[in-house]
Amino acid sequence: MSTIPRSLFGFDNSFVRELEGLYEPWQPAGSSRPTFLALNRPLAAELGLDVATLERPEGLDVLAGNRVPEGATPVAQAYAGHQFGSFVPRLGDGRALLLGELAAPDGRRVDVHFKGSGRTPFARGGDGKAAVGPMLREYVISEAMHALGVPTTRSLAVVGTGDHVLRETKLPGAILTRVAASHLRVGTFQYAAQAGDTGLVRRLTEYAIDRHYPEVADEEHPYLAFFTAVVDAQAALIARWMLVGFVHGVMNTDNMTISGETIDYGPCAFMEAFAPGTVFSSIDHAGRYAYGNQPYLAQWDLARLAEPLVPLVDEDSDVAVAALTTVLSTFPARYSGYWLEGMRAKLGLPTAVGGPPAEDDAEAVAPDVALANDLMALFQADGVDFTLGFRRLAGALTGEDRWLRDQFTDCEAFDGWAARWRALLGDHDPQQVAAAMNRVNPLYIPRNERVEQALTAATEGDMAPFERLVEVVRAPFDEQADAELYATPAAPAGEPYRTFCGT
Ligand code: AMP
Ligand code: MG
């Protein structure tokens, strides 16, 4: 395997330098006839990469795993994980490699990572490969999430390998190049801990602090402060998911980052008709990772991060467990705080409106919380499209409420809700409130039907629907010409369209 000049990627490898024991050096398998399926030019520019060089054959060869750039020391990272509640002590990158770390022009350090680059020592029974469809799915969903303001790993490129992957049928293979703040996961800590090596857990924690939460290093109890920071980052992240209707699908501990970025887009999707029980993953029979369960499961996963930290937090394990448990128990309030902040913006409520419940009534719910919860109950009763329901709410302030009113069987209930909402909005200028709402309530999300259609076409060699979908979801808040299809909810399966009140 030949090398190419440093000019393309100036790699550094702090993970490899500092965390021996958490990886296996390995090489990508390469591709027989590589072609670009997607190249993220805006991201490349953001990372200070020379787009023109990336696009040339030598760039393609790197992204196809055929040449390892000078300075890169590819490794398969080790991690453990609870998958659907069961502990697997050795998972790791079975079909992925960390190529190296880059310093972006803005000072951030990011991982550059392959997925689908061949079997590794962690492959177990897997073939080490990835198919075009799932890699393009990760590309488009992560682009959409980024545009929606949700912390996420990014996708730099998807390269078709020219080789086949055997799934239920023979499919074209692909390699995704993923960019992330890091690939440290809850499962990385679990792996270090089950090796029985407290020194390794300590090195890993110090590395994670240095890379993601340097401000906690000066705290009196840095390890506890580190755990608090991760709990907070995850509370903020899950609130963002809930506010855009995102269902991750496999919230196993190996798929939860320490950085607070969304990672591993597998059987994920955006909910359309609002229903807390929404599940997309065909393997999630019990609905463990349903939309409405995500905050609880995040807290469960974070408890798995607390366990390896016990020996670091205090010599007395009872003291450590108590301290970590206290921090973990702040998750619901942190999550609710972030959710309410986002929900207030979605409803156009200015910061000062609402306020705490009356002091003499401990059971009372704050008016803004009640307003948000009641709207969700109305959405649920009629299966209103989560994205469009919020987007059209702004119209209700400017006299265009017909679509929205039409969604509800119980018009009086909606009208009553809208009257309370207007009362909380007070005398703020409706046009301005509507404009602010349209900056946080997206019009376009990657709807399942559009994603499936784009991936099917791409698998058959037609990239046009995929490219159009990426273009639309990159500007989710701006009404775009000829894009109605991308804002249209799927017809409920097996049911005719229903019309309700108002018409
Ligand atoms: P995921 O469901 O993508 O989060 O993967 C869970 C685990 O299975 C990770 O350890 C992956 O590296 C591994 N894995 C998934 N697919 C393959 C494959 N085709 N070949 C080897 N390992 C795989
Ligand atoms: Mg994973």
Coordinates of C-alpha atoms and ligand atoms in Angstrom, one line a residue:
M1 CA 0.0 0.0 0.0
S2 CA 1.5 3.3 -1.1
T3 CA 1.4 6.6 0.8
I4 CA 0.4 10.0 -0.3
P5 CA 1.7 13.4 0.8
R6 CA 0.6 15.0 4.0
S7 CA -0.9 17.9 2.1
L8 CA -4.3 16.2 1.9
F9 CA -4.8 15.3 5.6
G10 CA -2.4 16.6 8.3
F11 CA -3.1 13.8 10.8
D12 CA -2.3 13.6 14.4
N13 CA -3.2 10.6 16.5
S14 CA -3.6 11.4 20.2
F15 CA -5.9 8.5 20.8
V16 CA -3.2 6.1 19.5
R17 CA -0.5 7.8 21.4
E18 CA -2.3 8.0 24.8
L19 CA -4.7 5.1 24.9
E20 CA -2.8 1.9 24.2
G21 CA -5.0 -1.1 25.2
L22 CA -8.1 0.5 23.6
Y23 CA -7.3 -0.3 19.9
E24 CA -5.8 -2.7 17.4
P25 CA -3.6 -1.3 14.6
W26 CA -5.3 -2.3 11.3
Q27 CA -5.4 -1.5 7.6
P28 CA -8.4 -0.9 5.4
A29 CA -9.3 -3.6 2.9
G30 CA -9.5 -1.3 0.0
S31 CA -12.0 -1.1 -2.9
S32 CA -11.7 -2.7 -6.4
R33 CA -13.4 0.1 -8.4
P34 CA -14.0 3.1 -6.3
T35 CA -16.3 6.0 -7.3
F36 CA -17.6 9.0 -5.4
L37 CA -21.3 8.6 -4.5
A38 CA -21.3 11.7 -2.2
L39 CA -18.7 14.3 -1.3
N40 CA -19.5 16.8 1.4
R41 CA -17.8 19.9 0.0
P42 CA -19.0 22.4 2.6
L43 CA -17.7 20.1 5.4
A44 CA -14.4 19.5 3.6
A45 CA -14.0 23.3 3.4
E46 CA -14.9 23.7 7.1
L47 CA -12.2 21.2 8.0
G48 CA -9.6 23.0 5.9
L49 CA -9.3 20.1 3.5
D50 CA -8.3 20.8 -0.1
V51 CA -11.5 19.9 -1.9
A52 CA -9.9 19.8 -5.4
T53 CA -7.3 17.3 -4.2
L54 CA -9.9 15.2 -2.4
E55 CA -11.8 15.0 -5.7
R56 CA -8.8 13.8 -7.7
P57 CA -7.9 10.1 -8.0
E58 CA -5.4 10.3 -5.1
G59 CA -8.1 11.7 -2.8
L60 CA -10.6 9.1 -4.0
D61 CA -8.0 6.4 -3.3
V62 CA -7.7 7.5 0.3
L63 CA -11.5 7.6 0.9
A64 CA -11.7 4.2 -0.7
G65 CA -9.2 2.7 1.7
N66 CA -6.7 2.0 -1.1
R67 CA -4.0 4.4 0.1
V68 CA -3.3 5.3 3.7
P69 CA -2.1 8.9 3.9
E70 CA 1.2 9.6 5.4
G71 CA 0.9 10.3 9.1
A72 CA -2.2 8.2 9.5
T73 CA -2.0 5.2 11.8
P74 CA -5.4 3.4 11.3
V75 CA -6.7 1.5 14.3
A76 CA -9.9 -0.4 15.1
Q77 CA -11.1 1.0 18.4
A78 CA -12.1 -1.4 21.2
Y79 CA -15.4 -0.9 23.1
A80 CA -17.9 -3.0 25.0
G81 CA -21.6 -2.3 25.1
H82 CA -25.1 -3.0 26.5
Q83 CA -27.1 -4.0 23.4
F84 CA -30.9 -3.9 24.2
G85 CA -29.9 -4.3 27.9
S86 CA -27.5 -7.2 27.5
F87 CA -23.8 -6.7 28.1
V88 CA -21.4 -7.6 25.4
P89 CA -17.8 -7.3 26.7
R90 CA -16.1 -7.1 23.4
L91 CA -17.7 -5.2 20.5
G92 CA -15.3 -2.7 18.9
D93 CA -14.9 -1.5 15.4
G94 CA -15.8 -4.7 13.5
R95 CA -16.0 -2.9 10.1
A96 CA -14.7 0.5 10.9
L97 CA -11.3 2.2 11.5
L98 CA -10.1 5.4 13.0
L99 CA -7.8 6.9 10.4
G100 CA -6.5 9.7 12.5
E101 CA -7.4 13.1 14.0
L102 CA -7.4 16.5 12.2
A103 CA -7.0 20.0 13.6
A104 CA -9.8 22.0 11.9
P105 CA -9.0 25.7 11.1
D106 CA -11.3 26.7 13.9
G107 CA -9.2 24.8 16.4
R108 CA -11.4 21.8 16.9
R109 CA -9.8 18.3 16.9
V110 CA -11.9 15.8 15.0
D111 CA -11.7 12.1 14.2
V112 CA -11.7 10.9 10.6
H113 CA -13.1 7.4 10.6
F114 CA -14.1 4.8 8.0
K115 CA -17.2 2.6 8.2
G116 CA -17.4 -0.4 5.8
S117 CA -13.6 -0.6 5.3
G118 CA -13.2 -4.4 5.9
R119 CA -13.1 -7.0 8.7
T120 CA -11.0 -6.2 11.7
P121 CA -10.0 -8.2 14.8
F122 CA -13.4 -7.1 16.3
A123 CA -15.5 -8.4 13.3
R124 CA -16.8 -11.5 15.1
G125 CA -19.1 -13.1 12.4
G126 CA -19.5 -10.0 10.4
D127 CA -18.1 -9.4 6.9
G128 CA -16.6 -6.0 7.7
K129 CA -18.6 -4.4 4.8
A130 CA -21.3 -1.9 4.4
A131 CA -23.9 -1.4 1.7
V132 CA -24.5 1.7 -0.3
G133 CA -28.0 2.3 1.1
P134 CA -27.2 2.4 4.8
M135 CA -24.1 4.5 4.3
L136 CA -26.0 7.1 2.2
R137 CA -28.7 7.0 4.9
E138 CA -26.2 8.0 7.5
Y139 CA -24.9 10.7 5.2
V140 CA -28.3 12.3 4.5
I141 CA -29.7 12.0 8.1
S142 CA -26.6 13.4 9.7
E143 CA -26.6 16.3 7.2
A144 CA -30.3 17.0 8.1
M145 CA -29.5 16.7 11.9
H146 CA -26.6 19.2 11.5
A147 CA -28.8 21.6 9.6
L148 CA -31.5 21.3 12.3
G149 CA -28.9 22.3 14.9
V150 CA -28.6 18.9 16.5
P151 CA -25.1 17.9 17.6
T152 CA -24.0 15.1 15.4
T153 CA -21.2 13.3 13.7
R154 CA -20.8 14.4 10.1
S155 CA -20.3 12.5 6.8
L156 CA -17.4 13.6 4.6
A157 CA -17.9 11.2 1.8
V158 CA -19.5 8.0 0.6
V159 CA -17.5 6.0 -1.9
G160 CA -18.9 3.1 -3.8
T161 CA -16.3 0.2 -3.6
G162 CA -17.3 -1.5 -6.8
D163 CA -17.5 -4.7 -4.7
H164 CA -20.6 -6.6 -3.6
V165 CA -22.0 -7.0 -0.1
L166 CA -24.1 -10.0 0.6
R167 CA -27.2 -9.2 2.7
E168 CA -30.6 -10.7 1.9
T169 CA -29.6 -10.0 -1.7
K170 CA -26.4 -8.9 -3.4
L171 CA -25.9 -5.2 -2.8
P172 CA -23.3 -2.7 -4.0
G173 CA -20.7 -1.9 -1.2
A174 CA -19.7 1.5 0.1
I175 CA -17.3 3.1 2.6
L176 CA -18.5 6.1 4.6
T177 CA -15.9 8.6 5.9
R178 CA -17.3 9.9 9.2
V179 CA -16.1 13.0 11.0
A180 CA -16.7 13.2 14.8
A181 CA -15.6 15.2 17.8
S182 CA -14.3 11.8 18.9
H183 CA -15.5 8.2 18.9
L184 CA -15.3 7.8 22.7
R185 CA -18.4 6.0 23.8
V186 CA -20.0 4.9 27.0
G187 CA -18.9 1.5 25.8
T188 CA -15.3 2.6 25.6
F189 CA -15.4 3.1 29.4
Q190 CA -17.1 -0.2 29.9
Y191 CA -14.4 -1.9 27.9
A192 CA -11.6 -0.3 29.9
A193 CA -13.4 -1.2 33.2
Q194 CA -14.1 -4.8 32.5
A195 CA -10.4 -5.3 31.7
G196 CA -10.0 -4.7 35.4
D197 CA -7.5 -1.9 34.8
T198 CA -8.3 1.2 36.9
G199 CA -5.2 2.8 35.4
L200 CA -6.6 2.5 31.9
V201 CA -10.0 3.9 33.0
R202 CA -8.2 6.8 34.6
R203 CA -6.1 7.5 31.4
L204 CA -9.3 7.3 29.3
T205 CA -11.2 9.7 31.6
E206 CA -8.3 12.1 31.6
Y207 CA -8.1 11.9 27.8
A208 CA -11.9 12.5 27.5
I209 CA -11.7 15.5 29.9
D210 CA -8.8 17.0 28.0
R211 CA -10.5 16.5 24.7
H212 CA -14.1 17.4 25.5
Y213 CA -14.5 19.0 28.9
P214 CA -11.2 20.7 29.7
E215 CA -13.0 23.1 32.1
V216 CA -13.6 20.3 34.6
A217 CA -9.9 19.6 35.1
D218 CA -9.7 22.4 37.7
E219 CA -12.7 21.4 39.6
E220 CA -12.3 20.0 43.2
H221 CA -13.8 16.7 42.0
P222 CA -12.8 16.5 38.3
Y223 CA -14.1 13.0 37.7
L224 CA -17.5 13.7 39.2
A225 CA -17.6 17.0 37.3
F226 CA -16.7 15.1 34.1
F227 CA -19.7 12.8 34.7
T228 CA -21.9 15.8 35.3
A229 CA -20.8 17.3 32.0
V230 CA -21.6 14.2 30.1
V231 CA -25.0 13.9 31.8
D232 CA -25.7 17.5 30.8
A233 CA -24.5 17.1 27.2
Q234 CA -26.7 14.0 26.8
A235 CA -29.7 15.7 28.4
A236 CA -29.3 18.6 25.9
L237 CA -28.9 16.2 23.0
I238 CA -31.9 14.0 23.7
A239 CA -34.0 17.1 24.2
R240 CA -33.0 18.2 20.7
W241 CA -33.9 14.8 19.3
M242 CA -37.3 15.0 20.9
L243 CA -37.9 18.5 19.6
V244 CA -37.4 17.4 16.0
G245 CA -39.1 14.1 16.3
F246 CA -36.0 12.0 15.8
V247 CA -36.0 8.3 16.8
H248 CA -32.4 6.9 17.1
G249 CA -33.5 3.3 17.1
V250 CA -30.4 1.7 18.8
M251 CA -29.5 3.6 21.9
N252 CA -27.1 0.9 23.1
T253 CA -24.2 2.1 25.3
D254 CA -21.8 1.6 22.4
N255 CA -23.9 4.1 20.4
M256 CA -23.7 6.9 23.0
T257 CA -20.9 9.4 22.7
I258 CA -19.0 11.1 25.5
S259 CA -18.9 14.3 23.4
G260 CA -22.7 14.6 23.2
E261 CA -22.9 14.1 19.5
T262 CA -25.5 11.8 17.9
I263 CA -23.7 8.8 16.5
D264 CA -24.4 5.6 14.5
Y265 CA -27.4 6.2 12.2
G266 CA -28.8 2.7 11.8
P267 CA -32.5 2.1 11.9
C268 CA -33.2 5.7 12.7
A269 CA -36.0 7.9 11.3
F270 CA -38.0 11.0 11.9
M271 CA -41.5 10.4 13.3
E272 CA -44.3 11.8 11.2
A273 CA -47.7 11.3 12.9
F274 CA -47.1 12.2 16.6
A275 CA -47.1 9.0 18.7
P276 CA -44.8 8.5 21.7
G277 CA -44.7 4.7 20.9
T278 CA -43.1 5.2 17.5
V279 CA -40.5 2.6 16.7
F280 CA -38.8 2.1 13.3
S281 CA -36.2 -0.6 14.1
S282 CA -37.4 -4.0 12.9
I283 CA -35.3 -5.6 15.6
D284 CA -36.7 -3.5 18.5
H285 CA -39.7 -5.8 19.1
A286 CA -40.4 -4.6 22.7
G287 CA -40.2 -0.9 21.7
R288 CA -37.3 -0.4 24.1
Y289 CA -36.0 2.5 22.0
A290 CA -39.4 4.1 21.0
Y291 CA -39.5 7.9 20.6
G292 CA -41.1 8.5 24.0
N293 CA -38.6 6.2 25.9
Q294 CA -35.5 8.0 24.7
P295 CA -35.0 10.2 27.7
Y296 CA -35.3 7.2 30.1
L297 CA -33.0 5.1 28.1
A298 CA -30.4 7.8 27.9
Q299 CA -30.4 7.9 31.7
W300 CA -30.1 4.1 31.8
D301 CA -27.1 4.3 29.5
L302 CA -25.5 7.1 31.6
A303 CA -25.8 4.8 34.7
R304 CA -23.6 2.4 32.7
L305 CA -21.0 5.2 32.4
A306 CA -21.2 5.9 36.1
E307 CA -20.2 2.3 37.0
P308 CA -16.6 2.4 35.5
L309 CA -16.1 5.8 37.2
V310 CA -16.7 4.5 40.7
P311 CA -13.1 3.8 41.6
L312 CA -12.0 7.2 40.3
V313 CA -14.5 9.2 42.2
D314 CA -13.7 8.0 45.7
E315 CA -11.7 5.3 47.5
D316 CA -14.8 4.4 49.4
S317 CA -17.1 2.9 46.8
D318 CA -20.2 3.7 48.8
V319 CA -19.3 7.4 48.8
A320 CA -18.5 7.3 45.1
V321 CA -21.8 5.5 44.2
A322 CA -23.8 8.0 46.3
A323 CA -22.1 11.0 44.6
L324 CA -22.5 9.6 41.1
T325 CA -26.1 8.6 41.8
T326 CA -26.9 12.2 42.9
V327 CA -25.5 13.5 39.6
L328 CA -27.4 10.9 37.6
S329 CA -30.6 11.9 39.3
T330 CA -30.3 15.4 37.9
F331 CA -30.8 14.0 34.4
P332 CA -34.6 14.4 34.3
A333 CA -34.6 18.0 35.5
R334 CA -31.8 18.9 33.0
Y335 CA -33.6 17.1 30.2
S336 CA -36.9 18.8 31.0
G337 CA -35.2 22.2 31.2
Y338 CA -33.7 21.8 27.7
W339 CA -36.9 20.4 26.3
L340 CA -39.0 23.3 27.7
E341 CA -36.5 25.9 26.4
G342 CA -36.8 24.3 23.0
M343 CA -40.6 23.9 23.2
R344 CA -41.0 27.6 24.2
A345 CA -39.1 28.6 21.1
K346 CA -41.3 26.2 19.0
L347 CA -44.4 27.9 20.4
G348 CA -43.0 31.4 19.9
L349 CA -43.1 32.1 23.7
P350 CA -40.8 34.9 24.7
T351 CA -38.4 34.0 27.6
A352 CA -40.3 36.0 30.3
V353 CA -43.7 34.5 29.6
G354 CA -45.1 31.6 31.7
G355 CA -43.3 31.6 35.0
P356 CA -43.5 29.2 37.9
P357 CA -46.8 27.7 39.1
A358 CA -48.7 29.5 41.9
E359 CA -46.8 28.9 45.2
D360 CA -49.8 27.7 47.1
D361 CA -50.3 24.8 44.7
A362 CA -47.4 22.3 44.6
E363 CA -49.2 20.1 42.1
A364 CA -49.7 22.9 39.6
V365 CA -47.9 22.8 36.3
A366 CA -46.4 26.0 34.9
P367 CA -48.6 27.5 32.2
D368 CA -46.0 27.0 29.4
V369 CA -45.4 23.4 30.4
A370 CA -49.2 22.7 30.4
L371 CA -49.5 24.4 27.1
A372 CA -46.8 22.3 25.5
N373 CA -48.2 19.1 27.0
D374 CA -51.7 19.8 26.0
L375 CA -50.7 20.5 22.4
M376 CA -48.8 17.2 22.3
A377 CA -52.0 15.4 23.6
L378 CA -54.0 17.0 20.8
F379 CA -51.4 16.0 18.2
Q380 CA -51.5 12.5 19.6
A381 CA -55.3 12.2 19.6
D382 CA -55.4 12.8 15.8
G383 CA -52.0 11.6 14.8
V384 CA -51.0 15.1 13.6
D385 CA -47.7 15.2 11.7
F386 CA -45.2 16.4 14.3
T387 CA -43.1 18.5 11.9
L388 CA -45.9 20.1 9.9
G389 CA -48.1 20.6 13.0
F390 CA -45.5 22.9 14.5
R391 CA -44.6 24.6 11.3
R392 CA -48.2 25.5 10.6
L393 CA -48.7 26.8 14.0
A394 CA -47.1 30.1 13.0
G395 CA -49.8 30.4 10.3
A396 CA -52.4 30.4 13.1
L397 CA -51.0 33.8 14.1
T398 CA -51.3 35.3 10.7
G399 CA -54.7 34.1 9.7
E400 CA -53.6 30.9 7.8
D401 CA -54.8 28.3 10.2
R402 CA -57.0 26.2 7.9
W403 CA -54.6 23.3 7.5
L404 CA -53.9 23.0 11.2
R405 CA -57.6 23.2 12.3
D406 CA -58.4 20.6 9.7
Q407 CA -56.1 18.1 11.6
F408 CA -58.2 17.9 14.7
T409 CA -61.5 16.0 15.2
D410 CA -62.2 18.1 18.3
C411 CA -62.0 21.6 16.9
E412 CA -63.2 23.1 20.1
A413 CA -60.4 21.6 22.1
F414 CA -57.9 23.0 19.6
D415 CA -59.5 26.5 19.6
G416 CA -59.5 26.5 23.4
W417 CA -55.8 25.6 23.3
A418 CA -55.1 28.3 20.7
A419 CA -56.8 30.9 22.9
R420 CA -54.6 30.0 25.9
W421 CA -51.6 30.1 23.6
R422 CA -52.5 33.6 22.3
A423 CA -53.0 34.8 25.8
L424 CA -49.5 33.7 26.8
L425 CA -48.0 35.3 23.7
G426 CA -49.5 38.6 24.9
D427 CA -49.3 41.6 22.7
H428 CA -46.1 40.6 20.8
D429 CA -46.3 41.3 17.1
P430 CA -47.8 38.2 15.5
Q431 CA -45.7 38.6 12.3
Q432 CA -42.5 38.7 14.3
V433 CA -43.4 35.8 16.5
A434 CA -44.4 33.8 13.4
A435 CA -41.1 34.6 11.8
A436 CA -39.2 33.5 14.9
M437 CA -41.2 30.3 15.0
N438 CA -40.3 29.5 11.4
R439 CA -36.6 29.8 12.3
V440 CA -36.9 26.9 14.8
N441 CA -39.8 24.7 13.4
P442 CA -38.5 23.0 10.2
L443 CA -40.5 22.6 7.1
Y444 CA -38.3 19.9 5.7
I445 CA -37.1 16.7 7.4
P446 CA -35.8 13.6 5.6
R447 CA -39.2 11.9 5.5
N448 CA -39.1 8.1 5.4
E449 CA -40.7 7.8 2.0
R450 CA -38.3 10.2 0.4
V451 CA -35.3 8.6 2.1
E452 CA -36.3 5.1 1.0
Q453 CA -36.9 6.3 -2.6
A454 CA -33.6 8.1 -2.7
L455 CA -31.7 5.0 -1.4
T456 CA -33.4 2.6 -3.7
A457 CA -32.6 4.8 -6.7
A458 CA -29.0 5.2 -5.5
T459 CA -28.6 1.4 -5.1
E460 CA -29.8 1.1 -8.7
G461 CA -27.2 3.7 -9.8
D462 CA -29.4 6.9 -10.0
M463 CA -28.0 9.4 -7.5
A464 CA -30.3 12.3 -8.5
P465 CA -33.1 11.8 -5.9
F466 CA -30.5 11.4 -3.2
E467 CA -28.7 14.6 -4.2
R468 CA -32.0 16.5 -4.3
L469 CA -33.0 15.2 -0.9
V470 CA -29.6 16.3 0.6
E471 CA -30.1 19.7 -1.0
V472 CA -33.6 20.2 0.5
V473 CA -32.8 19.0 4.0
R474 CA -29.7 21.2 4.2
A475 CA -32.0 24.3 4.4
P476 CA -34.8 22.9 6.6
F477 CA -36.3 26.2 7.7
D478 CA -36.5 28.0 4.3
E479 CA -39.4 27.5 2.1
Q480 CA -38.0 26.2 -1.2
A481 CA -39.3 26.2 -4.7
D482 CA -40.7 22.9 -6.1
A483 CA -40.1 21.1 -2.7
E484 CA -43.7 20.5 -1.6
L485 CA -43.2 16.7 -1.9
Y486 CA -40.5 17.0 0.8
A487 CA -42.9 18.6 3.2
T488 CA -45.8 16.1 2.6
P489 CA -46.5 13.6 5.3
A490 CA -47.0 10.0 4.2
A491 CA -50.6 8.8 3.9
P492 CA -51.5 6.6 6.9
A493 CA -51.0 3.0 5.7
G494 CA -54.1 1.3 4.6
E495 CA -56.3 4.3 5.5
P496 CA -57.8 6.9 3.2
Y497 CA -57.1 10.5 3.9
R498 CA -59.4 11.8 6.6
T499 CA -60.8 15.3 6.7
F500 CA -62.1 16.7 9.9
C501 CA -63.5 20.1 11.0
G502 CA -63.3 23.4 9.2
T503 CA -63.7 22.4 5.6
Ligands
AMP1 P1 -23.9 -1.1 15.1 O1 -25.2 -1.8 15.1 O2 -23.5 -0.5 13.7 O3 -23.7 -0.1 16.2 O4 -22.7 -2.2 15.3 C1 -22.7 -3.0 16.5 C2 -21.4 -3.8 16.5 O5 -21.4 -4.7 15.4 C3 -20.1 -3.0 16.3 O6 -19.1 -3.7 17.0 C4 -19.9 -3.1 14.8 O7 -18.5 -2.9 14.5 C5 -20.3 -4.5 14.5 N1 -20.7 -4.7 13.1 C6 -21.9 -4.3 12.5 N2 -21.9 -4.7 11.2 C7 -20.8 -5.4 11.0 C8 -20.2 -6.1 9.8 N3 -20.9 -6.1 8.7 N4 -19.0 -6.6 10.0 C9 -18.4 -6.6 11.1 N5 -18.8 -6.0 12.2 C10 -20.0 -5.4 12.2
MG2 MG -22.5 1.3 16.8

